[in-house]
Coordinates of N, CA and C in Angstrom, one line a residue:
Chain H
X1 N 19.6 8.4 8.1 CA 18.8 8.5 6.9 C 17.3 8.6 7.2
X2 N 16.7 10.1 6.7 CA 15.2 9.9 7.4 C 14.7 9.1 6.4
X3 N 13.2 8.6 7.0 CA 12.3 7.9 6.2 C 11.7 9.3 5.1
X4 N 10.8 8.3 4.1 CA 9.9 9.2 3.1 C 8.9 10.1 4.3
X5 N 8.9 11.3 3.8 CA 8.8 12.2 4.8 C 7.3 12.7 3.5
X6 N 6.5 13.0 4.6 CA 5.1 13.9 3.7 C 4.3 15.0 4.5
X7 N 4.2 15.8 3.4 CA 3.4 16.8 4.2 C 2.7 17.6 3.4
X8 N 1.2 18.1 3.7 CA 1.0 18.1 5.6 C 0.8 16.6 5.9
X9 N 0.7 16.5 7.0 CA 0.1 15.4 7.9 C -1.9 15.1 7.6
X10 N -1.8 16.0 8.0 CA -3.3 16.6 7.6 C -3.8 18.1 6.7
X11 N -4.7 17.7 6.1 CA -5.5 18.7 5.2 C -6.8 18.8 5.0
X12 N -7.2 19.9 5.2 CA -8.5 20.2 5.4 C -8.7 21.5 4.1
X13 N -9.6 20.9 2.8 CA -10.3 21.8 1.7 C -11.8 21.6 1.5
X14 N -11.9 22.9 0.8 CA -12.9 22.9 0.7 C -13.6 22.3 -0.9
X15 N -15.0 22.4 -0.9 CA -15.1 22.1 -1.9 C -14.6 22.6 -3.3
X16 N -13.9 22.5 -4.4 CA -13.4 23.1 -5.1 C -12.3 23.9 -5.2
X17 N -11.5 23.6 -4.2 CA -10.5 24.1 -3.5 C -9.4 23.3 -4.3
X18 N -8.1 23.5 -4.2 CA -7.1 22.8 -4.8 C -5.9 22.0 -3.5
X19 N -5.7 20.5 -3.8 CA -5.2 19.8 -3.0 C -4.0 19.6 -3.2
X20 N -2.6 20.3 -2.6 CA -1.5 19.7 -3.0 C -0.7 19.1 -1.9
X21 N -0.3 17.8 -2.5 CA 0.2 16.9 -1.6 C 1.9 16.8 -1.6
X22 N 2.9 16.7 -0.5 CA 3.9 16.1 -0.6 C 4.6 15.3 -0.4
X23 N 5.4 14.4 -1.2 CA 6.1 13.1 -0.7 C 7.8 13.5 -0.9
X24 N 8.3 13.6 0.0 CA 9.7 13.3 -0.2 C 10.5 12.0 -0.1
X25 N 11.0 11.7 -1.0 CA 11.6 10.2 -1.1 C 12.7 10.1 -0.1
X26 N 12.9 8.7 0.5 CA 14.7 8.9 1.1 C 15.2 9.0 0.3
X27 N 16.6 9.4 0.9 CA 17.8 9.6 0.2 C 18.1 8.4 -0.6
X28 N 18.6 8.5 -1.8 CA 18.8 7.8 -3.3 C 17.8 6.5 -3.6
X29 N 16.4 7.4 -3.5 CA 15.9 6.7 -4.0 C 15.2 7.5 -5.1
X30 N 14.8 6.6 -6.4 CA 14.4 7.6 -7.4 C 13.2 7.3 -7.5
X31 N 12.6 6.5 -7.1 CA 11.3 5.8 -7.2 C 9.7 6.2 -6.8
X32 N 8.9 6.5 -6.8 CA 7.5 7.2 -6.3 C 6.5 6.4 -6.6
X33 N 5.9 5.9 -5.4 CA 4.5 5.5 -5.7 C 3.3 6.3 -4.8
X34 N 2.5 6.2 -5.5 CA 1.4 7.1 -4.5 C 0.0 6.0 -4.7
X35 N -0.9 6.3 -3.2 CA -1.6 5.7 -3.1 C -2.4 6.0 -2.3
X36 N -4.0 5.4 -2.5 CA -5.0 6.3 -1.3 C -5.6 4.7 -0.6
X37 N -5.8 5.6 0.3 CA -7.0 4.5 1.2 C -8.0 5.3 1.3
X38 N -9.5 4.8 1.1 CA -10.4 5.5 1.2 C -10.9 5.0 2.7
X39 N -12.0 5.6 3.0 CA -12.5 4.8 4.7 C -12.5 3.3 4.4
X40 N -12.3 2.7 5.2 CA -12.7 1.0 5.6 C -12.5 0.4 4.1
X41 N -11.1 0.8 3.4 CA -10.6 0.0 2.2 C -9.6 0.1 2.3
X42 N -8.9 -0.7 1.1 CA -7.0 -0.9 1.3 C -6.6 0.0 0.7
X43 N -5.2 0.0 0.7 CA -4.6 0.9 -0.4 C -4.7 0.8 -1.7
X44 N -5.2 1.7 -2.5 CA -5.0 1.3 -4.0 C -4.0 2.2 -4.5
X45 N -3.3 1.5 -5.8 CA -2.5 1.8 -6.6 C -3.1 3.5 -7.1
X46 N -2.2 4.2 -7.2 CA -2.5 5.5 -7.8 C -1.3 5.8 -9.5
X47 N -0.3 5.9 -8.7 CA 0.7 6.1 -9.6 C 2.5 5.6 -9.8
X48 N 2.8 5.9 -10.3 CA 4.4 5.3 -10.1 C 5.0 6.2 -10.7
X49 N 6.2 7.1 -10.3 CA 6.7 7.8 -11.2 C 8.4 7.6 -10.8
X50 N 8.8 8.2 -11.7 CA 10.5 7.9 -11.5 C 10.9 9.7 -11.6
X51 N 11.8 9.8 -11.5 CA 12.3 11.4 -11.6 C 11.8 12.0 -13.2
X52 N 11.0 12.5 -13.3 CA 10.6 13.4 -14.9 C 10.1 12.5 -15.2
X53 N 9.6 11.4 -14.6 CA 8.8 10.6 -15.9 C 7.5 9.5 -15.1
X54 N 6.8 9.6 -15.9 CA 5.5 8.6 -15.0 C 5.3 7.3 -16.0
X55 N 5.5 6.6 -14.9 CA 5.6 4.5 -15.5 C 4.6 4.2 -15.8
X56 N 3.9 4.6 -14.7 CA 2.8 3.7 -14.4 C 1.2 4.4 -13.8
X57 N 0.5 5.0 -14.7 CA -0.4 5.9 -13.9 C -1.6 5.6 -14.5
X58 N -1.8 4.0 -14.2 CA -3.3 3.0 -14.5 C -4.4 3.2 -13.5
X59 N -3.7 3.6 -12.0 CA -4.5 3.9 -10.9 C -5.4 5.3 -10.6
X60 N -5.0 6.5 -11.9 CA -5.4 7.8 -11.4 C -6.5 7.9 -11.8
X61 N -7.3 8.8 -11.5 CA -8.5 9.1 -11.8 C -8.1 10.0 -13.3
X62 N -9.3 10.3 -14.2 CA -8.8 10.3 -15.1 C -8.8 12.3 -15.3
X63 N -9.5 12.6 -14.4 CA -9.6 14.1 -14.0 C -9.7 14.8 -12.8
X64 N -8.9 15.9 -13.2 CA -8.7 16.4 -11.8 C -7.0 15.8 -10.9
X65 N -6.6 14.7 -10.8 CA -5.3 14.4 -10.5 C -4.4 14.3 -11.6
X66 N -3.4 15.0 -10.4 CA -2.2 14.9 -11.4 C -0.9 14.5 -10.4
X67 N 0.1 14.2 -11.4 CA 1.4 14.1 -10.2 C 2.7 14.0 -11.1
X68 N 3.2 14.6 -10.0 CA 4.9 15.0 -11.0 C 5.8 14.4 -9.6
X69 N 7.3 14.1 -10.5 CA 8.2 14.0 -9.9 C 9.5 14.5 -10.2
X70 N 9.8 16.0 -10.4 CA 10.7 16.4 -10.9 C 12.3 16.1 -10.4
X71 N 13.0 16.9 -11.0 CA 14.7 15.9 -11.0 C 14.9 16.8 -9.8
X72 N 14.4 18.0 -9.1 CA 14.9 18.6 -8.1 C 13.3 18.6 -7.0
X73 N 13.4 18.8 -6.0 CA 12.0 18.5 -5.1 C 11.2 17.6 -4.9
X74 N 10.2 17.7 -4.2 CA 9.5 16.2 -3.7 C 8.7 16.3 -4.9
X75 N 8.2 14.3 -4.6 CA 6.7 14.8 -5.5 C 5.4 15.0 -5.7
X76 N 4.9 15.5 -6.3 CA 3.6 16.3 -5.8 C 2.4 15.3 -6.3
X77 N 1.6 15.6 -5.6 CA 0.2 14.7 -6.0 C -1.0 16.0 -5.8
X78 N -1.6 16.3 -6.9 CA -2.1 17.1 -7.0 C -3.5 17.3 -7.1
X79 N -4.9 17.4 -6.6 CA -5.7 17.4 -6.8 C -6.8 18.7 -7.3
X80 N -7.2 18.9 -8.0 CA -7.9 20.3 -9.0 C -9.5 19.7 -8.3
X81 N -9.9 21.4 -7.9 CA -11.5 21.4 -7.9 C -11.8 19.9 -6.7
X82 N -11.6 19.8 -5.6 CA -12.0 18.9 -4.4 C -13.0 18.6 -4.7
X83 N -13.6 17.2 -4.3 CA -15.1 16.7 -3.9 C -14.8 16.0 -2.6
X84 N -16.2 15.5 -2.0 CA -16.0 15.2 -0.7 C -15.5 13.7 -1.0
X85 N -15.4 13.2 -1.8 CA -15.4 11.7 -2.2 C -13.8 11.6 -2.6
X86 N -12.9 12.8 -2.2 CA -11.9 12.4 -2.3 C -11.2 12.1 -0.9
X87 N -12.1 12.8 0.2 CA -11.4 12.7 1.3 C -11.0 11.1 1.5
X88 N -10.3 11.2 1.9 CA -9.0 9.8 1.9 C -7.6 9.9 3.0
X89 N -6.8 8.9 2.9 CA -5.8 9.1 3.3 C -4.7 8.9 2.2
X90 N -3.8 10.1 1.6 CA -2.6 9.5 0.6 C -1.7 9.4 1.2
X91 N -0.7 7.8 0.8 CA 0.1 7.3 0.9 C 1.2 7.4 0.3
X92 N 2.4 7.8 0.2 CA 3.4 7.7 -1.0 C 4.5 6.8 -0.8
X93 N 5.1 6.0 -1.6 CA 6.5 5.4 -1.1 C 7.1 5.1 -1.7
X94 N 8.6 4.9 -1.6 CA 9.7 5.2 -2.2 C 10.6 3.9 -2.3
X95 N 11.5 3.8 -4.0 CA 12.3 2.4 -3.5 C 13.7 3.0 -4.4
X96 N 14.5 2.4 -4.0 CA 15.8 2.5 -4.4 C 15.5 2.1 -5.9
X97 N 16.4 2.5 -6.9 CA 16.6 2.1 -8.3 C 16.2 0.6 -8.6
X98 N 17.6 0.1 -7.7 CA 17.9 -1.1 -8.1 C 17.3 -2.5 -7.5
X99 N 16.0 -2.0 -6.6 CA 15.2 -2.6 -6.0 C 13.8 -2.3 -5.8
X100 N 13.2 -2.4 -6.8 CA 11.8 -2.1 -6.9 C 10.9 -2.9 -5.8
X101 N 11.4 -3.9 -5.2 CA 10.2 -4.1 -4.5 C 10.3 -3.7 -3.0
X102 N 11.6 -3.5 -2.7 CA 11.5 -2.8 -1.5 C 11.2 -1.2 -1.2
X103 N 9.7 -0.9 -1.5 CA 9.0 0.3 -1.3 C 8.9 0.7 0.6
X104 N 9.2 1.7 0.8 CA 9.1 2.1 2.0 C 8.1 3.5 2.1
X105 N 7.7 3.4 2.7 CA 6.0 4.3 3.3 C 6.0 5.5 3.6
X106 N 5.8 6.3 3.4 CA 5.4 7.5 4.6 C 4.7 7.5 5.6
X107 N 4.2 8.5 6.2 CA 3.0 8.2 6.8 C 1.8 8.9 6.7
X108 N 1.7 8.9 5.5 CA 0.1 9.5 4.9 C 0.2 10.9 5.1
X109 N -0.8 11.4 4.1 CA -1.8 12.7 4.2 C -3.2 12.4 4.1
X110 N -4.0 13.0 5.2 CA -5.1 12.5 5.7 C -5.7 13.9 4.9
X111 N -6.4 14.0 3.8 CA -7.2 14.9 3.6 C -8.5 14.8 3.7
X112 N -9.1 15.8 4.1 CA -10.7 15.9 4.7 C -11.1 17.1 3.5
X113 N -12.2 17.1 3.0 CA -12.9 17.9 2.0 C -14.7 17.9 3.0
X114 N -14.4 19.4 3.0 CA -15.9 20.2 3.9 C -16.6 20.4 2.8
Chain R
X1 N 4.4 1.9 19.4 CA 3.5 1.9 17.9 C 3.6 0.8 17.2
X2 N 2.3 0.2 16.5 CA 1.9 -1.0 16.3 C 3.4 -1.6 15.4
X3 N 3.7 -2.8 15.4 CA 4.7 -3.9 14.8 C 4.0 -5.2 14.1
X4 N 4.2 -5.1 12.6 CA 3.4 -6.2 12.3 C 4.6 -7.6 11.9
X5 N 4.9 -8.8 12.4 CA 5.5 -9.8 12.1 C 5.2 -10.2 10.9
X6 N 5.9 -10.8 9.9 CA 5.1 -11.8 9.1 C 5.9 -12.9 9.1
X7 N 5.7 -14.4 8.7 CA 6.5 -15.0 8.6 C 5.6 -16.2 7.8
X8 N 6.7 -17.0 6.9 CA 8.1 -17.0 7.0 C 8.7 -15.9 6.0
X9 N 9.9 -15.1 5.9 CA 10.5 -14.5 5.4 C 10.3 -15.0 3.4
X10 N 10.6 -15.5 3.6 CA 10.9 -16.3 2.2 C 10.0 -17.7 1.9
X11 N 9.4 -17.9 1.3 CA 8.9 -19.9 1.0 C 8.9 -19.7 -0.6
X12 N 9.5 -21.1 -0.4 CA 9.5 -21.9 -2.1 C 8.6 -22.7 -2.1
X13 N 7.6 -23.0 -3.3 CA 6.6 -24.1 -3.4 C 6.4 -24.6 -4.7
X14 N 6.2 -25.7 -4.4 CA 6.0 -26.5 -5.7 C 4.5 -26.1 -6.4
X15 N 4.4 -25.8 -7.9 CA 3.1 -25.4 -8.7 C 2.1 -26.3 -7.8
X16 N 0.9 -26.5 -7.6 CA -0.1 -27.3 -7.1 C 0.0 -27.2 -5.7
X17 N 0.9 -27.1 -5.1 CA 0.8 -26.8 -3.5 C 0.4 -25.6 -2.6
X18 N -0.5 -25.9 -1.5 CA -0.8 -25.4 -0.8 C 0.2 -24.6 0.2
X19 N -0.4 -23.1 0.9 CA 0.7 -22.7 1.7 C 0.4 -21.8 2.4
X20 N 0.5 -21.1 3.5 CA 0.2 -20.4 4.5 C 1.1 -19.5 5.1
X21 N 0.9 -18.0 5.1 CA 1.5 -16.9 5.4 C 1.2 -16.2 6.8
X22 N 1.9 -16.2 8.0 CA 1.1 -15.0 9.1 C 1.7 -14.1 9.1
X23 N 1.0 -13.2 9.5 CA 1.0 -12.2 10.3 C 0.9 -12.0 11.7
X24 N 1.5 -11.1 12.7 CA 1.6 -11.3 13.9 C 1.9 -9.6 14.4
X25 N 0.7 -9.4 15.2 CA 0.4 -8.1 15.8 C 1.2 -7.9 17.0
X26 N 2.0 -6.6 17.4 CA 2.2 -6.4 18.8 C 1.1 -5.8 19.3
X27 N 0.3 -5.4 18.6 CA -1.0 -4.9 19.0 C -2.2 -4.9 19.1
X28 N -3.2 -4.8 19.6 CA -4.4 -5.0 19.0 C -4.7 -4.8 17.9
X29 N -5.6 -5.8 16.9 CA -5.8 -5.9 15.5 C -7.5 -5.1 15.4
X30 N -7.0 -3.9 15.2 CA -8.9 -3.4 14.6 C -9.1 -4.0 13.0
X31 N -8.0 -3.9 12.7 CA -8.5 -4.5 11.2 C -7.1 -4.5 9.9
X32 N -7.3 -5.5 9.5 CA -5.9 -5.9 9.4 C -6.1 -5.8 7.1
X33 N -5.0 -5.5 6.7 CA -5.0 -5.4 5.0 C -3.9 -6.4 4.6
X34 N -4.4 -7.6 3.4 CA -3.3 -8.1 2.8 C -3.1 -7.4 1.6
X35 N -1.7 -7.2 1.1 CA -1.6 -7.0 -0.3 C -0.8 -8.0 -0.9
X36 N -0.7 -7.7 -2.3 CA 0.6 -8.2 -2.9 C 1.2 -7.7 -3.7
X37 N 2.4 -7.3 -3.8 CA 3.1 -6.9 -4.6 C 4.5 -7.3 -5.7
X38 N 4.1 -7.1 -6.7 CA 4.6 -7.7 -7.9 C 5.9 -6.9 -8.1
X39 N 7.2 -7.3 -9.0 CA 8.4 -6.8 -8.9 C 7.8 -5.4 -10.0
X40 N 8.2 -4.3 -9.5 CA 8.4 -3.1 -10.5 C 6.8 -2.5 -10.5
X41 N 6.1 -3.1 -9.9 CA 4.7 -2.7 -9.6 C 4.2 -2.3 -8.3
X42 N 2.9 -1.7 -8.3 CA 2.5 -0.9 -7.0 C 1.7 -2.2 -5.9
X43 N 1.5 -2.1 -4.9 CA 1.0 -2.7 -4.3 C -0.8 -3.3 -4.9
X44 N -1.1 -4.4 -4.5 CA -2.5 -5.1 -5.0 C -3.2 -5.5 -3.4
X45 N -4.4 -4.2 -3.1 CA -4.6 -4.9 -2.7 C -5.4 -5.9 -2.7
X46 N -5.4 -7.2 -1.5 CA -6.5 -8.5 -1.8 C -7.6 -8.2 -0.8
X47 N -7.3 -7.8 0.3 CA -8.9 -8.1 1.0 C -8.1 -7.3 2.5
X48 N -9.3 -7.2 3.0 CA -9.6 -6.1 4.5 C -10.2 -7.1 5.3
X49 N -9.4 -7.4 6.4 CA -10.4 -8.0 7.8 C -11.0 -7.2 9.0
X50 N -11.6 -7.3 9.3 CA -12.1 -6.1 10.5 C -12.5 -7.3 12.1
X51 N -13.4 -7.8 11.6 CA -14.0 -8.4 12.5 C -13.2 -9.8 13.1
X52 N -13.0 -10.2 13.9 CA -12.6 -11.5 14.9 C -13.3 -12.3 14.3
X53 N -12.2 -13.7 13.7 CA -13.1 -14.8 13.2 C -13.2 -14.5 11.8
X54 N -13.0 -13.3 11.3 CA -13.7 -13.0 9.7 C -12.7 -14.0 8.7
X55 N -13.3 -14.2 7.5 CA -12.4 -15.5 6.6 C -13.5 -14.7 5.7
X56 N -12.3 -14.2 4.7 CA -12.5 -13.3 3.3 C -12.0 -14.5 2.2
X57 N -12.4 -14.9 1.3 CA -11.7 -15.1 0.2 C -11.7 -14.5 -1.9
X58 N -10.7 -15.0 -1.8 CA -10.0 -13.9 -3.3 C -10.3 -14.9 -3.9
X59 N -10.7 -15.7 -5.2 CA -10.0 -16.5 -5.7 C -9.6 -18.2 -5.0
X60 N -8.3 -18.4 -5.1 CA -7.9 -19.4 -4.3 C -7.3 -18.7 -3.0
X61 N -7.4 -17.6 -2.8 CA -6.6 -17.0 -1.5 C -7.5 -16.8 -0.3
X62 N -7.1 -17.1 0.9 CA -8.6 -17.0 2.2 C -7.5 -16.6 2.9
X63 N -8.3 -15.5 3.7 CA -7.2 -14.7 4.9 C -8.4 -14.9 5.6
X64 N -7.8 -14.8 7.0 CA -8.5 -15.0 8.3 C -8.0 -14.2 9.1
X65 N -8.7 -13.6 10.3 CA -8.0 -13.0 11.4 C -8.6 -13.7 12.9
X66 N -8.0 -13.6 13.5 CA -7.6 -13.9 15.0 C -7.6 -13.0 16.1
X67 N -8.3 -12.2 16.1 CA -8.7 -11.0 17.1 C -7.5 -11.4 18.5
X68 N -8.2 -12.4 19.1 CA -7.2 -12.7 20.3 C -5.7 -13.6 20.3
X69 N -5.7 -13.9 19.4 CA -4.2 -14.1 19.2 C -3.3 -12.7 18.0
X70 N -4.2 -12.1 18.5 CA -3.4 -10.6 17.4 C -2.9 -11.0 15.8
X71 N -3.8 -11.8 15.2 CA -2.7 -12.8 14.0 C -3.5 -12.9 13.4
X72 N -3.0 -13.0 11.9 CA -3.8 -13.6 11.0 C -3.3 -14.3 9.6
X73 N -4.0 -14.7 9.1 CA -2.9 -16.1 8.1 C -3.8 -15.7 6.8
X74 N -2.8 -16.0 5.6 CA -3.6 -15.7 4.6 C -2.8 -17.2 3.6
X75 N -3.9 -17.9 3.3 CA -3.6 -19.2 2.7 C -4.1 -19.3 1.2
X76 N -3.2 -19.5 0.3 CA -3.3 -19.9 -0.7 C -3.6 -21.3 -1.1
X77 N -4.2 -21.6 -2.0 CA -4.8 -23.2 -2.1 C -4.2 -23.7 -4.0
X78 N -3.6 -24.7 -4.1 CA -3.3 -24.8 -5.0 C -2.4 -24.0 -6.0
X79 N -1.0 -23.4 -5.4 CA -0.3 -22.2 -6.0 C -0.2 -22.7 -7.0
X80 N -0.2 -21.5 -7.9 CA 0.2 -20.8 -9.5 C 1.2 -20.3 -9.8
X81 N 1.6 -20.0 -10.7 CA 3.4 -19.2 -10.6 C 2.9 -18.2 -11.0
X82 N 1.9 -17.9 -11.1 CA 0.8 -16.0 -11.5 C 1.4 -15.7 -9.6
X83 N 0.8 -16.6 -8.9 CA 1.0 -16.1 -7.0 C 2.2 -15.8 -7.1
X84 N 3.4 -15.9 -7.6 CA 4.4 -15.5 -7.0 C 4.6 -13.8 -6.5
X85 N 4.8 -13.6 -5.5 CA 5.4 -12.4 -5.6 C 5.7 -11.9 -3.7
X86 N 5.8 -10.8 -3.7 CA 5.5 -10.5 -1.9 C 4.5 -10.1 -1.2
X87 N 4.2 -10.8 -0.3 CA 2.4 -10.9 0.2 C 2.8 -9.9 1.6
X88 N 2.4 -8.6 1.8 CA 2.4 -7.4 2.8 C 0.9 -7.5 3.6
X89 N 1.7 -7.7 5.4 CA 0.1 -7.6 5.9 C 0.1 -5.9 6.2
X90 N -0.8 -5.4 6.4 CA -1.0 -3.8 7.1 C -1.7 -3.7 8.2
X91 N -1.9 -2.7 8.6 CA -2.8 -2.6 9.9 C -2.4 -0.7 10.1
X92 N -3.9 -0.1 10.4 CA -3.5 1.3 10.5 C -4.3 1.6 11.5
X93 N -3.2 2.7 12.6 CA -3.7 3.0 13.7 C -3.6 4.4 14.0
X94 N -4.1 4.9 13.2 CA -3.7 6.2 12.6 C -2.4 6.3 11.9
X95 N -1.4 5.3 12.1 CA -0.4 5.6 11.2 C -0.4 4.0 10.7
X96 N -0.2 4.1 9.2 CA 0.2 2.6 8.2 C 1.2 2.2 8.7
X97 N 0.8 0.9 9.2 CA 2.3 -0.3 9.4 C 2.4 -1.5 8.4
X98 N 3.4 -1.7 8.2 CA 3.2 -3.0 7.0 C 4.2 -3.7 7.6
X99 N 3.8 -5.2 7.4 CA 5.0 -6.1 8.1 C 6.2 -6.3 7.1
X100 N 7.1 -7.0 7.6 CA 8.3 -7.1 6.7 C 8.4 -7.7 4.9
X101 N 7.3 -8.5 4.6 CA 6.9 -8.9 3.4 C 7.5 -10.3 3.9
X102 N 6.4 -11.3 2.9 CA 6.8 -13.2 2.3 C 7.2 -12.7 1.0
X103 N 8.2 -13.3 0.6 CA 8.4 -13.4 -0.8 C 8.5 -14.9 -1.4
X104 N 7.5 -14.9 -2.3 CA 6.9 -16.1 -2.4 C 6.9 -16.7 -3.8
X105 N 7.7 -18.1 -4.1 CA 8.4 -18.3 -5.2 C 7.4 -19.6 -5.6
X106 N 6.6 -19.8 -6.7 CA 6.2 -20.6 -7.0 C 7.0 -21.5 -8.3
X107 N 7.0 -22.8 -8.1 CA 8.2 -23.6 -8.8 C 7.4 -24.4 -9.7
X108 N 6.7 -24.3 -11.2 CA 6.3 -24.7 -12.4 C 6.5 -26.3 -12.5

C-alpha cells in the first residue's frame, strides 16, 4: 500500500504565475488535509476536505487559494497569481473514514516563488 | 532517515494533574515541532524548538529540547479535559517526520 504520494517534489514559479499542487491519498482513504510550513514555523492548518466536499477551510487564505477533492483524482491545492510570501513547504495528509485522527503525511511540496 | 519516538503511547490523568510527554530522536535534533491534534480536526501547532536547552511555553504547556540527548519533553501543568487529545512531535530534515502520537485522556 503506497503512502500519500505528492507531486512535484519541488516547484519553482514565478511571480504571478499559477501554483498547482498534488496530493494523492492512500488507498481508502477519503480524507484530505493540507497544510504549509512556512521557513522556521510549524505546520499550520490549511484545509480539510473529504471527496466533493470541504469541512473545514478556516486555515486558507482568503484569496487566491483554492482546493478541491474530487470523487475521481488527487487533490489539488491551488494557488492563483504567486507572491514570494507564499514560498513554503505544502504538506497534505490523509486518514481513513473511520479514523480521523490517524492522518498520515506526504512528503511535501517545496514551492519557491522568484 | 530521521525516526522520532514518543512515549508513552497512551496516558490517562486525573483533571488537575500534571504530566509529561517525550520525544526521542534517532537523529540529530536541528529543531524539533509539537503539535496537537484534536479528533476530526487538523493538526494545532504549539511551539518550535531550535536551540539546545530552549524551554518555549504555551499557556500551561512548556516543551524543552535536549540537543545532546536527541529528546525533548513537552509538559503540561495542571491538565484540563480542553488538553485532551494527541500530542505529535516533528522534526524536518528535508523530509517531515512525525513521531507515533500520545493520546492523552484527561479524567474530570
Amino acid at each position: 500500500n503506497a503512502g500519500v504520494m505528492q507531486n512535484p517534489r519541488h516547484l519553482v514559479r514565478r511571480r504571478g504565475q499559477e501554483a498547482r499542487l498534488r496530493c494523492s491519498p492512500m488507498k481508502g482513504h477519503s480524507h484530505v488535509y493540507w497544510y504549509r510550513q512556512l521557513p522556521e514555523e510549524g505546520l499550520k492548518f490549511m484545509v480539510y476536505l473529504q471527496k466533493e466536499n470541504i469541512i473545514d477551510e478556516s486555515g486558507m487564505p482568503k484569496e487566491r487559494f483554492s482546493a478541491e477533492f474530487p470523487k475521481e483524482g488527487p487533490s489539488i491545492l491551488r494557488i492563483q497569481q504567486v507572491v514570494r510570501g507564499d514560498s513554503a513547504a505544502y504538506f497534505c495528509a490523509s486518514s481513513p473514514p473511520e479514523e480521523a485522527y490517524e492522518q498520515y503525511f506526504g512528503p511535501g511540496t517545496r514551492l519557491t516563488v522568484t | 532517515s530521521q525516526e522520532l519516538e514518543q512515549s508513552p503511547q497512551s496516558l490517562i490523568v486525573q483533571e488537575g494533574k500534571n504530566l509529561t510527554i517525550n520525544c526521542t530522536s534517532s537523529k540529530t535534533l536541528y529543531g524539533l515541532y509539537w503539535y496537537k491534534q484534536k479528533y476530526g480536526e487538523g493538526l494545532i501547532f504549539l511551539m518550535m524548538l531550535q536551540k539546545g536547552g530552549e524551554e518555549k511555553s504555551h499557556e500551561k504547556i512548556t516543551a524543552k529540547l535536549d540537543e545532546k540527548k536527541q529528546q525533548s519533553s513537552l509538559h503540561i501543568t495542571a491538565s484540563q479535559p480542553s488538553h485532551a487529545g494527541i500530542y505529535l512531535c516533528g522534526a524536518d530534515n528535508n523530509d517531515m517526520r512525525f513521531g507515533a502520537g500520545t493520546r492523552l485522556t484527561v479524567k474530570p
